[in-house]
mmCIF file of C-alpha atoms in Angstrom:
data_model
loop_
_atom_site.group_PDB
_atom_site.id
_atom_site.type_symbol
_atom_site.label_atom_id
_atom_site.label_comp_id
_atom_site.label_asym_id
_atom_site.label_seq_id
_atom_site.Cartn_x
_atom_site.Cartn_y
_atom_site.Cartn_z
ATOM 1 C CA MET A 1 -25.468 -19.219 -8.540
ATOM 2 C CA LYS A 2 -22.047 -17.656 -8.956
ATOM 3 C CA PHE A 3 -21.293 -14.574 -11.663
ATOM 4 C CA THR A 4 -18.689 -11.940 -11.792
ATOM 5 C CA LEU A 5 -19.398 -8.333 -12.244
ATOM 6 C CA SER A 6 -17.963 -8.297 -15.769
ATOM 7 C CA TRP A 7 -20.397 -11.156 -16.798
ATOM 8 C CA LEU A 8 -23.349 -9.040 -15.316
ATOM 9 C CA LYS A 9 -22.242 -5.918 -17.219
ATOM 10 C CA ARG A 10 -22.485 -7.992 -20.399
ATOM 11 C CA HIS A 11 -26.121 -7.796 -19.843
ATOM 12 C CA LEU A 12 -26.692 -4.491 -17.704
ATOM 13 C CA GLU A 13 -25.635 -1.135 -18.492
ATOM 14 C CA THR A 14 -24.720 0.171 -15.081
ATOM 15 C CA ASP A 15 -22.141 1.936 -12.918
ATOM 16 C CA THR A 16 -23.660 0.884 -9.740
ATOM 17 C CA SER A 17 -21.147 -0.438 -6.799
ATOM 18 C CA VAL A 18 -21.008 -3.910 -5.875
ATOM 19 C CA GLU A 19 -22.444 -3.064 -2.484
ATOM 20 C CA GLU A 20 -25.262 -1.631 -4.144
ATOM 21 C CA ILE A 21 -26.090 -4.531 -6.333
ATOM 22 C CA CYS A 22 -25.655 -6.878 -3.539
ATOM 23 C CA TYR A 23 -27.905 -4.942 -1.119
ATOM 24 C CA ALA A 24 -30.704 -4.602 -4.158
ATOM 25 C CA LEU A 25 -30.350 -8.530 -4.952
ATOM 26 C CA THR A 26 -30.645 -9.425 -1.150
ATOM 27 C CA ASP A 27 -33.847 -7.008 -0.995
ATOM 28 C CA LEU A 28 -35.313 -8.723 -4.557
ATOM 29 C CA GLY A 29 -35.257 -11.917 -2.826
ATOM 30 C CA LEU A 30 -32.128 -13.318 -4.258
ATOM 31 C CA GLU A 31 -29.797 -13.468 -1.102
ATOM 32 C CA VAL A 32 -26.135 -12.885 -1.469
ATOM 33 C CA GLU A 33 -24.205 -15.708 0.192
ATOM 34 C CA ASP A 34 -20.628 -14.673 -0.657
ATOM 35 C CA VAL A 35 -18.678 -11.794 -2.345
ATOM 36 C CA VAL A 36 -15.138 -12.326 -3.517
ATOM 37 C CA ASN A 37 -13.548 -8.813 -4.260
ATOM 38 C CA PRO A 38 -9.796 -9.014 -5.203
ATOM 39 C CA MET A 39 -9.626 -5.235 -4.510
ATOM 40 C CA ASP A 40 -10.083 -5.745 -0.849
ATOM 41 C CA THR A 41 -7.227 -7.885 -0.332
ATOM 42 C CA LEU A 42 -4.928 -5.985 -2.981
ATOM 43 C CA GLY A 43 -5.607 -2.424 -2.238
ATOM 44 C CA ASP A 44 -2.498 -1.462 -0.088
ATOM 45 C CA PHE A 45 0.167 -3.096 -2.409
ATOM 46 C CA THR A 46 1.872 -0.398 -4.263
ATOM 47 C CA VAL A 47 4.549 0.060 -7.377
ATOM 48 C CA ALA A 48 8.124 0.147 -6.756
ATOM 49 C CA TYR A 49 11.194 0.332 -9.129
ATOM 50 C CA VAL A 50 14.219 -1.940 -8.910
ATOM 51 C CA LYS A 51 17.370 0.588 -9.203
ATOM 52 C CA GLU A 52 20.007 -2.047 -8.519
ATOM 53 C CA ALA A 53 20.244 -5.894 -8.159
ATOM 54 C CA GLU A 54 23.656 -7.474 -6.914
ATOM 55 C CA LYS A 55 24.220 -10.735 -6.098
ATOM 56 C CA HIS A 56 23.783 -11.643 -2.521
ATOM 57 C CA PRO A 57 27.548 -12.092 -0.678
ATOM 58 C CA ASP A 58 26.246 -15.367 0.669
ATOM 59 C CA ALA A 59 23.993 -17.062 -1.713
ATOM 60 C CA ASP A 60 24.186 -17.443 -5.356
ATOM 61 C CA LYS A 61 20.537 -17.472 -5.799
ATOM 62 C CA LEU A 62 19.532 -14.553 -4.215
ATOM 63 C CA ARG A 63 19.713 -10.676 -5.229
ATOM 64 C CA VAL A 64 20.216 -7.703 -2.854
ATOM 65 C CA CYS A 65 18.092 -5.199 -4.737
ATOM 66 C CA GLN A 66 17.923 -1.398 -4.064
ATOM 67 C CA VAL A 67 14.088 -0.441 -4.537
ATOM 68 C CA GLU A 68 12.699 3.121 -5.065
ATOM 69 C CA THR A 69 9.470 3.014 -3.008
ATOM 70 C CA ASP A 70 7.179 5.867 -1.891
ATOM 71 C CA ASP A 71 8.926 5.806 1.243
ATOM 72 C CA GLY A 72 12.339 6.268 -0.103
ATOM 73 C CA MET A 73 15.128 3.699 -1.126
ATOM 74 C CA GLN A 74 14.870 0.177 0.713
ATOM 75 C CA GLN A 75 16.684 -2.887 0.562
ATOM 76 C CA ILE A 76 14.919 -5.963 -0.128
ATOM 77 C CA ILE A 77 16.402 -9.481 -0.483
ATOM 78 C CA CYS A 78 14.940 -11.427 -3.606
ATOM 79 C CA GLY A 79 15.366 -14.955 -4.886
ATOM 80 C CA ALA A 80 13.331 -14.512 -7.908
ATOM 81 C CA PRO A 81 14.984 -15.507 -10.996
ATOM 82 C CA ASN A 82 13.849 -12.151 -13.231
ATOM 83 C CA ALA A 83 14.916 -9.851 -10.105
ATOM 84 C CA ARG A 84 17.019 -7.166 -11.897
ATOM 85 C CA ALA A 85 17.477 -3.425 -11.998
ATOM 86 C CA GLY A 86 15.201 -1.565 -14.251
ATOM 87 C CA ILE A 87 11.765 -3.039 -13.844
ATOM 88 C CA ARG A 88 8.659 -1.979 -12.097
ATOM 89 C CA VAL A 89 7.272 -4.291 -9.270
ATOM 90 C CA VAL A 90 4.735 -4.882 -6.541
ATOM 91 C CA LEU A 91 5.597 -3.844 -3.378
ATOM 92 C CA CYS A 92 4.560 -5.717 0.007
ATOM 93 C CA LYS A 93 5.821 -3.407 2.845
ATOM 94 C CA PRO A 94 6.750 -4.698 5.995
ATOM 95 C CA GLY A 95 3.377 -5.105 7.954
ATOM 96 C CA MET A 96 1.427 -5.995 4.847
ATOM 97 C CA TYR A 97 -0.488 -9.286 4.762
ATOM 98 C CA VAL A 98 0.079 -11.439 1.790
ATOM 99 C CA PRO A 99 -2.980 -13.687 1.153
ATOM 100 C CA GLY A 100 -0.967 -16.260 -1.023
ATOM 101 C CA ILE A 101 1.426 -17.290 1.570
ATOM 102 C CA ASP A 102 -0.545 -16.281 4.612
ATOM 103 C CA THR A 103 1.963 -14.259 6.023
ATOM 104 C CA THR A 104 2.438 -10.625 7.427
ATOM 105 C CA ILE A 105 5.714 -9.287 5.918
ATOM 106 C CA GLY A 106 8.375 -8.244 8.540
ATOM 107 C CA VAL A 107 11.828 -6.708 8.530
ATOM 108 C CA GLY A 108 14.326 -9.527 8.617
ATOM 109 C CA LYS A 109 17.947 -10.602 7.898
ATOM 110 C CA ILE A 110 18.316 -13.243 5.181
ATOM 111 C CA ARG A 111 21.668 -14.816 5.298
ATOM 112 C CA GLY A 112 22.898 -11.875 7.473
ATOM 113 C CA VAL A 113 21.854 -9.072 4.924
ATOM 114 C CA GLU A 114 18.619 -6.852 6.122
ATOM 115 C CA SER A 115 15.571 -6.965 4.054
ATOM 116 C CA PHE A 116 12.646 -4.483 4.267
ATOM 117 C CA GLY A 117 9.590 -6.092 2.400
ATOM 118 C CA MET A 118 9.028 -8.246 -0.351
ATOM 119 C CA MET A 119 8.467 -8.069 -4.038
ATOM 120 C CA ALA A 120 5.379 -10.153 -5.083
ATOM 121 C CA SER A 121 4.710 -13.091 -7.503
ATOM 122 C CA GLU A 122 1.288 -13.396 -9.105
ATOM 123 C CA ARG A 123 0.572 -16.585 -6.773
ATOM 124 C CA GLU A 124 1.549 -14.576 -3.754
ATOM 125 C CA LEU A 125 -1.166 -12.296 -4.417
ATOM 126 C CA GLU A 126 -3.759 -15.059 -5.619
ATOM 127 C CA LEU A 127 -3.839 -13.577 -9.175
ATOM 128 C CA SER A 128 -2.837 -16.922 -10.698
ATOM 129 C CA ASP A 129 -0.604 -19.921 -9.967
ATOM 130 C CA GLU A 130 2.487 -18.360 -11.524
ATOM 131 C CA HIS A 131 5.303 -18.164 -9.093
ATOM 132 C CA ASP A 132 8.335 -18.490 -11.347
ATOM 133 C CA GLY A 133 9.360 -15.100 -10.986
ATOM 134 C CA ILE A 134 7.974 -11.737 -9.469
ATOM 135 C CA ILE A 135 5.545 -9.548 -11.197
ATOM 136 C CA GLU A 136 6.839 -7.142 -13.885
ATOM 137 C CA LEU A 137 4.513 -4.255 -14.561
ATOM 138 C CA SER A 138 4.445 -2.909 -18.208
ATOM 139 C CA GLY A 139 4.481 0.700 -19.058
ATOM 140 C CA GLU A 140 5.640 3.104 -16.618
ATOM 141 C CA PRO A 141 3.158 3.266 -13.472
ATOM 142 C CA ALA A 142 4.554 5.839 -10.892
ATOM 143 C CA VAL A 143 6.387 4.831 -7.986
ATOM 144 C CA GLY A 144 4.079 4.658 -4.939
ATOM 145 C CA SER A 145 0.907 4.294 -7.314
ATOM 146 C CA LYS A 146 -1.573 1.498 -6.435
ATOM 147 C CA PHE A 147 -1.203 -1.853 -7.800
ATOM 148 C CA VAL A 148 -4.894 -2.190 -8.439
ATOM 149 C CA ASP A 149 -4.959 1.026 -10.430
ATOM 150 C CA TRP A 150 -2.323 -0.678 -12.613
ATOM 151 C CA LEU A 151 -4.435 -3.824 -12.841
ATOM 152 C CA ALA A 152 -7.704 -1.853 -13.519
ATOM 153 C CA ALA A 153 -6.218 -0.464 -16.447
ATOM 154 C CA ASN A 154 -4.286 -3.563 -17.833
ATOM 155 C CA ALA A 155 -5.837 -6.835 -16.412
ATOM 156 C CA PRO A 156 -9.276 -5.929 -15.261
ATOM 157 C CA GLU A 157 -10.189 -9.414 -15.273
ATOM 158 C CA LYS A 158 -7.965 -10.363 -12.470
ATOM 159 C CA ILE A 159 -9.892 -7.587 -10.042
ATOM 160 C CA ASP A 160 -13.259 -8.850 -11.268
ATOM 161 C CA PRO A 161 -15.534 -9.475 -8.254
ATOM 162 C CA MET A 162 -17.477 -12.471 -7.990
ATOM 163 C CA ILE A 163 -20.922 -12.721 -6.425
ATOM 164 C CA GLU A 164 -22.944 -15.924 -5.439
ATOM 165 C CA ILE A 165 -26.401 -15.696 -4.649
ATOM 166 C CA ALA A 166 -28.973 -18.417 -3.285
ATOM 167 C CA ILE A 167 -31.675 -19.630 -5.461
ATOM 168 C CA THR A 168 -35.027 -20.386 -4.139
ATOM 169 C CA PRO A 169 -37.179 -22.945 -6.125
ATOM 170 C CA ASN A 170 -39.716 -20.147 -7.160
ATOM 171 C CA ARG A 171 -37.042 -18.422 -9.018
ATOM 172 C CA PRO A 172 -35.416 -20.370 -11.855
ATOM 173 C CA ASP A 173 -35.044 -17.333 -13.917
ATOM 174 C CA ALA A 174 -32.258 -16.381 -11.780
ATOM 175 C CA LEU A 175 -30.393 -19.173 -12.674
ATOM 176 C CA GLY A 176 -28.903 -17.302 -15.438
ATOM 177 C CA VAL A 177 -27.020 -13.823 -15.333
ATOM 178 C CA ARG A 178 -29.661 -12.576 -17.896
ATOM 179 C CA GLY A 179 -32.498 -13.226 -15.506
ATOM 180 C CA ILE A 180 -30.293 -11.587 -12.646
ATOM 181 C CA ALA A 181 -29.597 -8.352 -14.933
ATOM 182 C CA ARG A 182 -33.331 -8.246 -15.990
ATOM 183 C CA ASP A 183 -34.415 -8.015 -12.346
ATOM 184 C CA LEU A 184 -31.630 -5.444 -11.312
ATOM 185 C CA ALA A 185 -32.785 -3.315 -14.331
ATOM 186 C CA ALA A 186 -36.282 -3.519 -13.247
ATOM 187 C CA ARG A 187 -35.148 -2.086 -10.019
ATOM 188 C CA GLY A 188 -33.538 0.687 -11.383
ATOM 189 C CA LEU A 189 -29.955 -0.258 -11.214
ATOM 190 C CA GLY A 190 -29.494 0.098 -14.994
ATOM 191 C CA THR A 191 -30.524 -0.717 -18.262
ATOM 192 C CA LEU A 192 -30.884 -4.204 -19.770
ATOM 193 C CA LYS A 193 -28.777 -4.469 -22.866
ATOM 194 C CA PRO A 194 -30.509 -5.720 -25.904
ATOM 195 C CA LEU A 195 -29.478 -9.458 -26.985
ATOM 196 C CA LYS A 196 -27.444 -9.966 -30.097
ATOM 197 C CA GLU A 197 -29.455 -11.975 -32.903
ATOM 198 C CA HIS A 198 -28.006 -15.154 -34.177
ATOM 199 C CA LYS A 199 -29.338 -16.084 -37.636
ATOM 200 C CA VAL A 200 -28.854 -19.698 -38.418
ATOM 201 C CA LYS A 201 -29.734 -20.311 -42.057
ATOM 202 C CA GLY A 202 -32.040 -23.373 -42.807
ATOM 203 C CA ASN A 203 -30.693 -25.956 -45.508
ATOM 204 C CA GLY A 204 -33.741 -27.311 -47.303
ATOM 205 C CA PRO A 205 -37.385 -27.857 -46.539
ATOM 206 C CA SER A 206 -38.444 -29.394 -43.226
ATOM 207 C CA PRO A 207 -40.032 -32.968 -43.960
ATOM 208 C CA ILE A 208 -42.312 -32.092 -40.968
ATOM 209 C CA ASN A 209 -45.445 -30.363 -41.989
ATOM 210 C CA VAL A 210 -47.307 -28.352 -39.497
ATOM 211 C CA THR A 211 -50.639 -26.566 -40.220
ATOM 212 C CA ILE A 212 -52.858 -24.091 -38.202
ATOM 213 C CA ASP A 213 -56.729 -24.405 -38.712
ATOM 214 C CA ASP A 214 -58.516 -21.564 -39.640
ATOM 215 C CA ASP A 215 -60.705 -21.411 -36.378
ATOM 216 C CA THR A 216 -57.507 -21.194 -34.183
ATOM 217 C CA LYS A 217 -55.335 -18.532 -36.191
ATOM 218 C CA ASP A 218 -56.419 -15.920 -33.942
ATOM 219 C CA ALA A 219 -55.070 -17.708 -30.845
ATOM 220 C CA ASN A 220 -52.141 -19.316 -32.480
ATOM 221 C CA PRO A 221 -50.955 -16.886 -35.137
ATOM 222 C CA LEU A 222 -47.426 -18.042 -35.331
ATOM 223 C CA PHE A 223 -45.728 -21.422 -35.245
ATOM 224 C CA MET A 224 -42.088 -21.983 -35.804
ATOM 225 C CA GLY A 225 -39.856 -24.843 -35.661
ATOM 226 C CA ARG A 226 -36.492 -26.209 -36.651
ATOM 227 C CA LEU A 227 -35.406 -29.695 -37.609
ATOM 228 C CA ILE A 228 -31.664 -30.560 -36.531
ATOM 229 C CA LYS A 229 -29.729 -33.677 -37.787
ATOM 230 C CA GLY A 230 -26.612 -35.111 -37.412
ATOM 231 C CA VAL A 231 -26.021 -34.567 -33.743
ATOM 232 C CA LYS A 232 -24.149 -37.419 -32.104
ATOM 233 C CA ASN A 233 -23.298 -37.992 -28.591
#
């Protein structure tokens, strides 16, 4: 069973951390098999500002960018079509590991011009398959601020942790996120949210009549049913 933290929070009112939730799940008999948390791989990337972008002297499709970072002005060579002055970008400094290309960034020369880092696309950070250009950050996030903080405020779904648990045959209730939320609420990790009622109006009387015998009404005080027609495969 796989579920995201945001999905769980649709049913559970909680501020508990992912680590505490995982510990509680395993302790409840719902063994956590895997946790994928984008925050773990994106925590080091920071915001930078492209102050200048000029054509590379020896390559038509490359730009030599002067980029304002928390370490001062850095020169970065970029081949993205949207690399230009005046945008805020995601900075990958030398020494940082970029998961989408399985590479640790280094200082190097591109066509004879030194480059000190990289400006990332969404695919390079495993946020999506988008790689037609580098990420352009909306608003005016401060240079040197954490990229994950910008994501938390502007695109929280992209840093939504995913938890996978093992289900034993005696726990079919945990095959749905509602059952998991109920268990965690009973454990004291939050409050179970009430489900929304979805009222469906009937369309005429049902042709199926049901009666409850007088001598069984105490044991069966209520019977409800609904006839559904017009369903085709």
